[in-house]
Amino acid sequence: MASERQLPRTSRLPRAPRLSRRSLLGSAAAAAGAATLTATGTGTAAAATTRDVDVAIVGAGLAGLTAARDLVAAGKSVVVLEARDRVGGRVLGLNLAGGGVTEGGGEFIGPTQDRIKALADSLGVQTFATYNTGNNLLYKDGKKTPYATDGILGSVPPIDAAGLANAAIVQATLDDLAKQIPVDAPWTAAKADEWDRQTFETWLRANAVIPSAKFLFDVACTSIFSAEPRELSFLFVLFYIAAAGNAATPGTLERLTETANGAQELRFVGGSQLVPVRLAATLGDRVVLGAPVRTIARSGAKYVVTADGVTVTARKVVVAVPPPLAARITYDPLLPAARDQLTQRLPMASVGKAIAIYDTPFWRADGLNGQVVSDTGVVSSTFDNSPPDASYGALMGFIEADEARKLDAASEAEVRAAVLKDYATYFGEKAASPTSFVLQRWNNEAYTRGGPVSIAAPGALTQYGPALRRPVGGIHWAGTETSTYWMGFMDGAVRSGERVAAEVLAVL
């Protein structure tokens, strides 16, 4: 991949023309997981210049790879074209200097995220509980307050009583409104027009009237979306809450924000990228790396997909990349205006992850679980990213929304200094001196340009939402942004891959 971030590549996959790695599927040890980040059965654009297949898939993230798996299982020929020099998309493992892997992108899974869990299980990738023993920290108004997560308030930070009461009403209201959202077509909700005319910020100002309550929802917003409340359509926020479940379980805001019993409950042994790496290994040289797609052109009854170094002729095409990146491909004939206008209105949010490594997870001895909620600093939320055996300590902080954008042009040294200053504020001076430090800034990734998800401003869903999944001739759309459940998460990506494969098989 042509990467714009300043760190050296830490999880490149060598470009072997063909290599069977079925033996990898039986091991779930962390050490074996790290090894699979440097071994796969993928090919390269240089290894194959022309191919003729049933389905060409653009993007080797979880969505594209899942679609390929299902299509191959149904007896169809496929090729997956990936712009980067690795698989996984927004799921990335960062190899550490002292050994081990930490997650630079999608990381956590939780209840009702059934499809990513089933996929991981099928590939022998195990999970372990996100470290959640001990107190959280609230840092607000210059004061640091430890608080338990298993008391009467759960994991709600200990703000003033009036703020807590207001926050409880706001959360209940959001969950109730979200129940009115059809997850497959939020733009058809009875009050869709009203909700899509306002931002989340506007709605919060009218409802979270106690400043401390507004603070909680501001932090929740940047933590969930990596965007500020002013950037988001209120309809989009309600849909996102509704989508945090499955067909049997309605979504809730609490499920989005919680660790225990929430979306941050589990991590993958060996790192989350182990899932797409092992999935790609089952596809062999059907996956072609270093092949950014430039054009998709109709040619009679087929499509000609042109990428760097390789041209593919296919009966159908699946585009499984974020909408803003799908828009950068040249289509012939032109896409319908509604589809193109949609992609213009779904920008990527802004996010980075900073992970500091220590000899031990020293904060645990202080009774802390490594999770912080803060009203200041570059990093306003953190997690304990240590491995399951705690052989070293890792603090991970999200750099999000406005704070991420402020640092887009900063050097790695400048970002490191700002992040470690926050870590020292939260966890003491020991946190200022890690043994190593890794940084992933998705805004500066050439083939992502933000994350974790595309976001919708007012008007986008009601005007252009129906074009989100609607095929254009033989071109079909996948990616987590197209999922009806768990949009923006790894589970949503897998669901979208399964959905689009079934959609394509129905018309082949």
Coordinates of C-alpha atoms in Angstrom, one line a residue:
M1 CA 0.0 0.0 0.0
A2 CA 1.1 3.5 -0.6
S3 CA 0.9 4.8 2.9
E4 CA 1.0 8.4 3.9
R5 CA 1.4 7.8 7.6
Q6 CA 4.9 8.3 9.0
L7 CA 5.4 5.0 10.8
P8 CA 7.2 2.3 8.9
R9 CA 5.0 -0.5 7.7
T10 CA 4.6 -2.9 10.6
S11 CA 2.4 -5.7 9.1
R12 CA 3.3 -6.1 5.5
L13 CA 2.3 -9.3 3.8
P14 CA 4.9 -10.7 1.3
R15 CA 3.6 -10.9 -2.2
A16 CA 3.8 -14.6 -2.8
P17 CA 2.3 -15.7 -6.1
R18 CA 0.7 -18.8 -4.6
L19 CA 1.1 -20.4 -1.2
S20 CA -1.2 -22.7 0.7
R21 CA -1.5 -21.9 4.4
R22 CA -4.3 -24.2 5.5
S23 CA -2.2 -25.3 8.3
L24 CA -2.5 -21.8 9.8
L25 CA -6.2 -22.4 10.5
G26 CA -5.6 -24.8 13.3
S27 CA -3.6 -22.5 15.6
A28 CA -5.0 -19.8 17.8
A29 CA -1.9 -19.0 19.9
A30 CA -0.9 -15.4 20.0
A31 CA 2.6 -16.2 18.7
A32 CA 1.1 -18.0 15.8
G33 CA -1.3 -15.2 15.3
A34 CA 1.6 -12.7 14.9
A35 CA 3.3 -15.0 12.4
T36 CA 0.2 -15.1 10.2
L37 CA 0.5 -11.3 9.7
T38 CA 3.5 -12.0 7.5
A39 CA 2.2 -15.0 5.6
T40 CA -0.6 -15.4 3.2
G41 CA -1.6 -17.1 0.0
T42 CA -2.3 -13.9 -1.9
G43 CA -0.9 -13.0 -5.3
T44 CA 0.2 -9.7 -6.8
A45 CA -0.7 -7.6 -9.7
A46 CA 2.6 -8.4 -11.3
A47 CA 1.9 -12.1 -11.0
A48 CA -1.3 -12.0 -13.1
T49 CA -2.0 -9.4 -15.8
T50 CA -5.4 -10.6 -17.0
R51 CA -8.2 -12.6 -15.5
D52 CA -11.7 -13.6 -16.6
V53 CA -14.0 -14.5 -13.7
D54 CA -17.6 -14.6 -12.6
V55 CA -17.2 -11.8 -10.0
A56 CA -14.6 -9.1 -9.5
I57 CA -14.4 -7.8 -6.0
V58 CA -12.9 -4.4 -5.2
G59 CA -11.3 -4.4 -1.6
A60 CA -9.9 -7.1 0.6
G61 CA -11.3 -6.0 3.8
L62 CA -13.7 -8.2 5.8
A63 CA -16.6 -7.3 3.5
G64 CA -14.8 -8.2 0.2
L65 CA -13.2 -11.3 1.6
T66 CA -16.4 -12.6 3.1
A67 CA -18.2 -12.1 -0.2
A68 CA -15.4 -13.9 -2.0
R69 CA -15.6 -16.8 0.5
D70 CA -19.4 -17.3 -0.1
L71 CA -19.2 -17.0 -3.8
V72 CA -16.3 -19.5 -4.0
A73 CA -18.3 -21.9 -1.8
A74 CA -21.2 -21.6 -4.3
G75 CA -18.8 -22.6 -7.2
K76 CA -18.2 -19.2 -8.7
S77 CA -14.8 -17.9 -9.8
V78 CA -13.7 -14.6 -8.2
V79 CA -10.8 -12.3 -7.9
V80 CA -10.3 -9.8 -5.1
L81 CA -8.4 -6.6 -6.0
E82 CA -6.8 -4.8 -3.1
A83 CA -5.0 -1.5 -3.4
R84 CA -2.9 -2.0 -0.3
D85 CA 0.0 -4.4 0.2
R86 CA -2.0 -6.2 2.9
V87 CA -5.5 -7.5 3.5
G88 CA -7.9 -6.3 6.2
G89 CA -8.9 -2.7 5.2
R90 CA -9.7 -0.8 8.4
V91 CA -8.6 -3.9 10.4
L92 CA -4.8 -3.6 11.0
G93 CA -2.3 -5.3 13.3
L94 CA 0.8 -3.4 14.3
N95 CA 3.8 -5.5 15.1
L96 CA 5.6 -4.3 18.2
A97 CA 9.4 -3.9 18.5
G98 CA 9.6 -6.2 21.5
G99 CA 7.3 -8.8 20.0
G100 CA 3.5 -9.1 20.0
V101 CA 0.8 -7.4 18.0
T102 CA -1.5 -4.5 18.8
E103 CA -4.6 -3.3 17.0
G104 CA -4.3 -0.2 14.8
G105 CA -7.8 -0.3 13.6
G106 CA -11.0 -2.3 14.3
E107 CA -10.5 -4.2 17.5
F108 CA -13.5 -5.0 19.7
I109 CA -16.5 -7.2 19.4
G110 CA -19.5 -7.8 21.7
P111 CA -23.0 -9.2 22.2
T112 CA -25.2 -9.5 19.0
Q113 CA -22.1 -9.2 16.8
D114 CA -22.8 -12.8 15.7
R115 CA -21.3 -12.8 12.2
I116 CA -17.8 -11.6 13.0
K117 CA -17.7 -14.1 15.9
A118 CA -18.9 -16.9 13.7
L119 CA -16.3 -16.1 11.1
A120 CA -13.5 -15.9 13.6
D121 CA -14.6 -19.2 15.1
S122 CA -14.6 -20.9 11.7
L123 CA -11.0 -19.7 11.2
G124 CA -9.8 -20.8 14.7
V125 CA -9.3 -17.2 16.0
Q126 CA -10.1 -17.1 19.6
T127 CA -11.3 -14.1 21.7
F128 CA -10.5 -12.9 25.2
A129 CA -12.1 -10.4 27.5
T130 CA -11.1 -6.7 27.2
Y131 CA -9.4 -5.9 30.6
N132 CA -12.2 -4.4 32.7
T133 CA -11.2 -5.2 36.3
G134 CA -10.9 -2.2 38.7
N135 CA -11.9 1.4 38.4
N136 CA -12.5 3.6 35.4
L137 CA -11.2 7.2 35.6
L138 CA -13.1 10.4 35.0
Y139 CA -10.9 13.4 34.3
K140 CA -13.1 16.5 34.4
D141 CA -12.4 20.2 35.2
G142 CA -8.9 19.3 36.1
K143 CA -9.9 16.6 38.7
K144 CA -9.2 12.9 38.5
T145 CA -11.9 10.7 40.0
P146 CA -11.7 6.8 40.0
Y147 CA -15.1 5.1 39.9
A148 CA -16.4 1.6 39.9
T149 CA -18.2 0.1 36.9
D150 CA -20.2 -2.5 38.8
G151 CA -22.2 -0.3 41.1
I152 CA -25.7 1.1 40.8
L153 CA -24.7 3.5 38.0
G154 CA -22.8 0.9 36.0
S155 CA -20.1 2.5 34.0
V156 CA -21.7 6.0 34.0
P157 CA -19.1 8.6 35.2
P158 CA -19.9 10.1 38.6
I159 CA -21.1 13.6 37.5
D160 CA -23.5 15.7 39.6
A161 CA -27.0 14.3 40.5
A162 CA -28.8 16.7 38.2
G163 CA -26.6 15.8 35.3
L164 CA -27.1 12.1 35.9
A165 CA -30.9 12.5 36.0
N166 CA -30.9 14.5 32.8
A167 CA -28.5 12.0 31.1
A168 CA -30.8 9.0 32.1
I169 CA -33.7 10.7 30.4
V170 CA -31.8 11.6 27.3
Q171 CA -30.5 8.0 27.0
A172 CA -33.9 6.5 27.4
T173 CA -35.3 8.9 24.9
L174 CA -32.6 8.0 22.3
D175 CA -33.3 4.3 22.8
D176 CA -37.0 4.8 22.4
L177 CA -36.7 6.9 19.3
A178 CA -34.2 4.4 17.8
K179 CA -36.9 1.7 18.1
Q180 CA -38.9 3.6 15.5
I181 CA -36.1 3.3 12.9
P182 CA -36.3 0.5 10.2
V183 CA -32.7 -0.6 10.1
D184 CA -32.9 -1.5 6.4
A185 CA -34.4 1.8 5.4
P186 CA -34.0 4.5 8.1
W187 CA -35.1 7.2 5.6
T188 CA -38.6 5.6 5.7
A189 CA -39.2 6.2 9.5
A190 CA -42.3 8.2 10.2
K191 CA -40.3 11.2 11.4
A192 CA -37.3 10.7 9.2
D193 CA -37.6 14.2 7.5
E194 CA -37.9 15.9 10.9
W195 CA -34.9 14.0 12.4
D196 CA -32.8 14.4 9.2
R197 CA -33.2 18.2 9.2
Q198 CA -31.3 18.6 12.4
T199 CA -27.9 17.7 13.7
F200 CA -27.2 15.7 16.8
E201 CA -25.8 18.8 18.4
T202 CA -29.1 20.7 17.9
W203 CA -31.0 17.9 19.4
L204 CA -28.7 17.5 22.4
R205 CA -28.8 21.2 23.2
A206 CA -32.6 21.0 23.4
N207 CA -32.5 17.8 25.5
A208 CA -29.2 17.5 27.4
V209 CA -29.8 20.8 29.2
I210 CA -27.5 20.1 32.2
P211 CA -23.9 20.9 31.2
S212 CA -22.5 17.7 32.8
A213 CA -25.1 15.6 30.9
K214 CA -24.2 17.3 27.6
F215 CA -20.5 16.5 28.4
L216 CA -21.3 12.8 28.7
F217 CA -23.1 12.7 25.3
D218 CA -20.4 14.8 23.6
V219 CA -17.7 12.2 24.8
A220 CA -20.0 9.3 23.8
C221 CA -20.5 10.9 20.3
T222 CA -16.8 11.3 19.6
S223 CA -16.0 7.8 21.0
I224 CA -18.7 6.1 18.9
F225 CA -18.4 8.1 15.6
S226 CA -15.0 9.8 15.8
A227 CA -17.1 12.9 14.8
E228 CA -18.5 15.9 16.6
P229 CA -22.3 16.1 17.3
R230 CA -22.5 19.1 15.0
E231 CA -21.4 16.9 12.0
L232 CA -24.1 14.2 12.3
S233 CA -27.7 14.0 11.2
F234 CA -29.9 13.1 14.1
L235 CA -31.6 10.5 12.0
F236 CA -28.2 8.9 11.3
V237 CA -27.4 8.8 15.1
L238 CA -30.8 7.1 15.7
F239 CA -30.1 4.6 13.0
Y240 CA -26.7 3.8 14.4
I241 CA -28.2 3.1 17.8
A242 CA -30.9 0.9 16.2
A243 CA -28.3 -1.0 14.3
A244 CA -26.4 -2.0 17.5
G245 CA -28.2 -5.3 17.8
N246 CA -29.6 -8.0 15.6
A247 CA -32.9 -9.3 14.3
A248 CA -33.8 -10.6 17.7
T249 CA -32.3 -7.9 19.9
P250 CA -33.1 -4.1 19.5
G251 CA -30.1 -1.9 19.5
T252 CA -29.3 0.4 22.4
L253 CA -26.9 3.3 23.1
E254 CA -25.6 1.4 26.1
R255 CA -24.5 -1.5 23.9
L256 CA -22.5 0.9 21.8
T257 CA -20.7 2.5 24.7
E258 CA -20.2 -0.4 27.2
T259 CA -17.3 -2.7 27.7
A260 CA -18.9 -5.5 29.7
N261 CA -22.0 -6.6 27.8
G262 CA -21.2 -4.0 25.1
A263 CA -19.4 -3.5 21.9
Q264 CA -16.0 -3.4 23.6
E265 CA -16.4 -6.6 25.5
L266 CA -13.9 -8.9 23.6
R267 CA -10.7 -8.8 21.7
F268 CA -9.0 -11.3 19.4
V269 CA -6.0 -13.4 20.5
G270 CA -3.2 -12.5 18.1
G271 CA -5.0 -9.3 17.0
S272 CA -8.0 -8.6 14.9
Q273 CA -6.2 -8.6 11.6
L274 CA -5.6 -12.3 12.1
V275 CA -9.3 -12.8 11.0
P276 CA -8.9 -11.3 7.5
V277 CA -5.4 -12.7 7.1
R278 CA -6.6 -16.3 7.7
L279 CA -9.7 -15.7 5.5
A280 CA -7.5 -14.5 2.7
A281 CA -5.3 -17.5 3.1
T282 CA -8.2 -19.8 2.3
L283 CA -8.7 -17.9 -1.0
G284 CA -5.1 -18.2 -2.2
D285 CA -4.1 -16.3 -5.3
R286 CA -7.7 -15.1 -5.9
V287 CA -6.6 -12.2 -3.7
V288 CA -4.3 -9.7 -5.5
L289 CA -2.5 -7.1 -3.5
G290 CA -1.0 -3.8 -4.7
A291 CA -3.8 -3.4 -7.3
P292 CA -5.8 -0.2 -6.8
V293 CA -8.8 -0.2 -9.1
R294 CA -8.9 2.8 -11.5
T295 CA -11.9 2.0 -13.8
I296 CA -15.0 -0.2 -14.0
A297 CA -16.4 -0.2 -17.5
R298 CA -19.3 -2.0 -19.1
S299 CA -18.3 -4.0 -22.1
G300 CA -21.3 -5.8 -23.6
A301 CA -22.6 -8.3 -21.1
K302 CA -19.5 -8.0 -18.9
Y303 CA -17.5 -5.5 -17.0
V304 CA -13.8 -4.7 -17.4
V305 CA -12.2 -3.8 -14.2
T306 CA -8.8 -2.1 -14.6
A307 CA -6.3 -1.9 -11.7
D308 CA -2.6 -1.2 -11.6
G309 CA -1.0 -4.1 -13.3
V310 CA -4.0 -6.3 -13.8
T311 CA -7.2 -6.2 -15.8
V312 CA -10.2 -8.4 -14.9
T313 CA -13.2 -9.2 -17.0
A314 CA -16.2 -10.2 -14.9
R315 CA -20.0 -10.8 -15.2
K316 CA -20.6 -9.0 -11.9
V317 CA -18.6 -6.5 -9.8
V318 CA -18.7 -6.0 -6.0
V319 CA -17.3 -2.7 -4.7
A320 CA -16.5 -3.3 -1.1
V321 CA -14.7 -0.1 -0.1
P322 CA -15.9 3.0 1.8
P323 CA -18.3 5.2 -0.2
P324 CA -15.8 8.1 -0.5
L325 CA -13.2 5.8 -2.0
A326 CA -15.7 4.1 -4.3
A327 CA -16.4 7.5 -5.7
R328 CA -12.8 7.9 -6.8
I329 CA -13.1 5.0 -9.2
T330 CA -14.0 6.0 -12.8
Y331 CA -17.2 4.3 -14.0
D332 CA -18.3 3.9 -17.6
P333 CA -21.1 4.5 -18.0
L334 CA -21.4 7.1 -15.3
L335 CA -23.1 6.1 -12.1
P336 CA -26.6 7.4 -11.6
A337 CA -26.6 10.9 -10.1
A338 CA -28.2 9.7 -6.8
R339 CA -25.4 7.2 -6.2
D340 CA -22.7 9.7 -6.9
Q341 CA -24.4 12.4 -4.8
L342 CA -24.7 9.9 -2.0
T343 CA -20.9 9.2 -2.0
Q344 CA -20.3 12.9 -2.0
R345 CA -22.3 13.2 1.3
L346 CA -20.8 10.3 3.3
P347 CA -17.4 11.5 4.3
M348 CA -15.1 9.5 6.5
A349 CA -14.9 10.5 10.2
S350 CA -11.5 11.3 11.7
V351 CA -9.6 8.9 14.0
G352 CA -6.2 7.8 15.1
K353 CA -5.0 5.2 17.6
A354 CA -2.0 5.7 19.8
I355 CA -0.6 2.8 21.8
A356 CA 2.1 3.1 24.4
I357 CA 4.0 -0.1 25.5
Y358 CA 5.3 -0.6 29.0
D359 CA 7.1 -3.5 30.7
T360 CA 4.0 -4.2 32.7
P361 CA 0.4 -2.9 32.9
F362 CA 1.3 -0.9 36.0
W363 CA -2.0 0.8 36.3
R364 CA -3.6 -2.5 37.3
A365 CA -1.6 -2.4 40.6
D366 CA -3.3 0.9 41.3
G367 CA -6.7 -0.7 40.9
L368 CA -7.4 0.9 37.5
N369 CA -8.7 -0.9 34.4
G370 CA -7.0 1.6 31.9
Q371 CA -10.3 3.2 30.8
V372 CA -10.6 6.9 30.9
V373 CA -13.3 9.5 30.1
S374 CA -11.9 13.0 29.8
D375 CA -13.1 16.5 29.0
T376 CA -9.7 17.6 27.8
G377 CA -6.5 16.6 26.0
V378 CA -5.7 15.0 22.7
V379 CA -6.9 11.6 24.0
S380 CA -10.3 11.7 25.7
S381 CA -10.8 7.9 26.0
T382 CA -8.4 5.0 26.6
F383 CA -8.3 1.3 27.0
D384 CA -5.9 -1.3 28.4
N385 CA -4.6 -3.0 25.2
S386 CA -2.3 -5.5 27.0
P387 CA -2.2 -9.1 25.7
P388 CA -4.2 -11.7 27.6
D389 CA -1.1 -13.0 29.5
A390 CA -0.2 -9.4 30.5
S391 CA 3.4 -10.1 29.4
Y392 CA 3.7 -6.4 28.7
G393 CA 1.4 -3.4 29.3
A394 CA -0.3 -1.4 26.5
L395 CA -2.3 1.8 26.8
M396 CA -4.4 2.6 23.8
G397 CA -5.9 6.0 23.3
F398 CA -8.3 7.2 20.6
I399 CA -7.5 10.5 18.9
E400 CA -10.8 11.6 17.4
A401 CA -12.9 14.2 15.5
D402 CA -11.6 17.7 16.0
E403 CA -8.5 16.5 18.0
A404 CA -7.5 14.1 15.2
R405 CA -7.9 16.8 12.5
K406 CA -5.7 19.3 14.5
L407 CA -2.9 16.7 14.4
D408 CA -3.2 15.6 10.8
A409 CA -0.2 17.6 9.8
A410 CA 1.8 17.2 13.0
S411 CA 4.9 15.0 13.1
E412 CA 4.9 11.7 14.9
A413 CA 7.1 13.1 17.6
E414 CA 4.6 15.9 18.2
V415 CA 1.7 13.5 18.4
R416 CA 3.6 11.2 20.7
A417 CA 4.5 14.1 23.1
A418 CA 0.9 15.2 23.2
V419 CA -0.5 11.7 23.8
L420 CA 2.0 10.8 26.5
K421 CA 1.3 14.1 28.3
D422 CA -2.3 12.9 28.6
Y423 CA -1.4 9.4 29.7
A424 CA 0.8 10.9 32.4
T425 CA -2.1 13.1 33.5
Y426 CA -4.4 10.1 33.8
F427 CA -2.0 7.4 35.0
G428 CA 1.0 9.1 36.6
E429 CA 4.6 9.8 35.5
K430 CA 5.2 6.1 34.7
A431 CA 3.0 6.6 31.7
A432 CA 5.3 9.2 30.3
S433 CA 8.1 6.8 29.6
P434 CA 6.9 3.8 27.5
T435 CA 9.4 1.3 26.1
S436 CA 7.9 1.8 22.6
F437 CA 5.1 3.7 21.0
V438 CA 3.0 3.0 17.8
L439 CA 0.7 5.3 16.0
Q440 CA -2.0 4.8 13.3
R441 CA -3.6 7.9 11.8
W442 CA -6.4 6.8 9.5
N443 CA -6.9 10.3 8.1
N444 CA -3.5 10.0 6.5
E445 CA -4.0 6.5 5.0
A446 CA -4.2 6.8 1.2
Y447 CA -6.8 4.1 0.8
T448 CA -8.9 4.9 3.8
R449 CA -8.6 8.7 4.6
G450 CA -10.4 8.5 7.9
G451 CA -12.5 6.2 10.0
P452 CA -13.9 4.2 11.5
V453 CA -16.9 4.8 9.3
S454 CA -18.5 7.2 6.8
I455 CA -20.9 9.6 8.5
A456 CA -24.1 11.3 7.3
A457 CA -24.9 15.0 7.8
P458 CA -28.4 16.3 7.7
G459 CA -30.3 15.6 4.5
A460 CA -28.1 12.8 3.2
L461 CA -30.1 9.8 4.3
T462 CA -33.6 11.0 3.3
Q463 CA -32.5 12.4 0.0
Y464 CA -30.0 9.7 -1.1
G465 CA -30.1 6.8 1.3
P466 CA -32.1 4.5 -1.1
A467 CA -29.0 4.4 -3.3
L468 CA -26.8 3.0 -0.6
R469 CA -27.2 -0.7 -1.5
R470 CA -29.1 -0.5 -4.8
P471 CA -27.1 -2.2 -7.5
V472 CA -26.2 -0.3 -10.6
G473 CA -26.5 -2.8 -13.5
G474 CA -24.1 -5.5 -12.6
I475 CA -22.2 -3.4 -9.9
H476 CA -23.1 -4.3 -6.3
W477 CA -22.1 -2.5 -3.1
A478 CA -20.7 -3.9 0.1
G479 CA -18.7 -2.6 3.1
T480 CA -19.7 -1.9 6.7
E481 CA -21.5 1.3 5.6
T482 CA -24.0 -0.8 3.8
S483 CA -24.9 -3.0 6.7
T484 CA -28.3 -2.9 8.4
Y485 CA -26.8 -4.1 11.7
W486 CA -23.6 -3.0 13.2
M487 CA -22.8 -0.4 10.6
G488 CA -19.2 0.9 11.2
F489 CA -18.1 -2.3 13.0
M490 CA -16.3 -5.4 11.8
D491 CA -19.6 -7.3 12.3
G492 CA -21.3 -5.0 9.9
A493 CA -18.6 -5.6 7.3
V494 CA -19.0 -9.3 7.5
R495 CA -22.8 -9.0 7.3
S496 CA -22.5 -6.9 4.2
G497 CA -20.2 -9.4 2.5
E498 CA -22.7 -12.2 3.2
R499 CA -25.6 -10.1 2.0
V500 CA -23.9 -9.0 -1.3
A501 CA -22.8 -12.5 -2.1
A502 CA -26.4 -13.8 -1.8
E503 CA -27.5 -10.8 -3.9
V504 CA -25.0 -11.6 -6.6
L505 CA -25.7 -15.3 -6.6
A506 CA -29.4 -14.6 -7.1
V507 CA -28.7 -12.9 -10.5
L508 CA -25.8 -14.9 -11.8

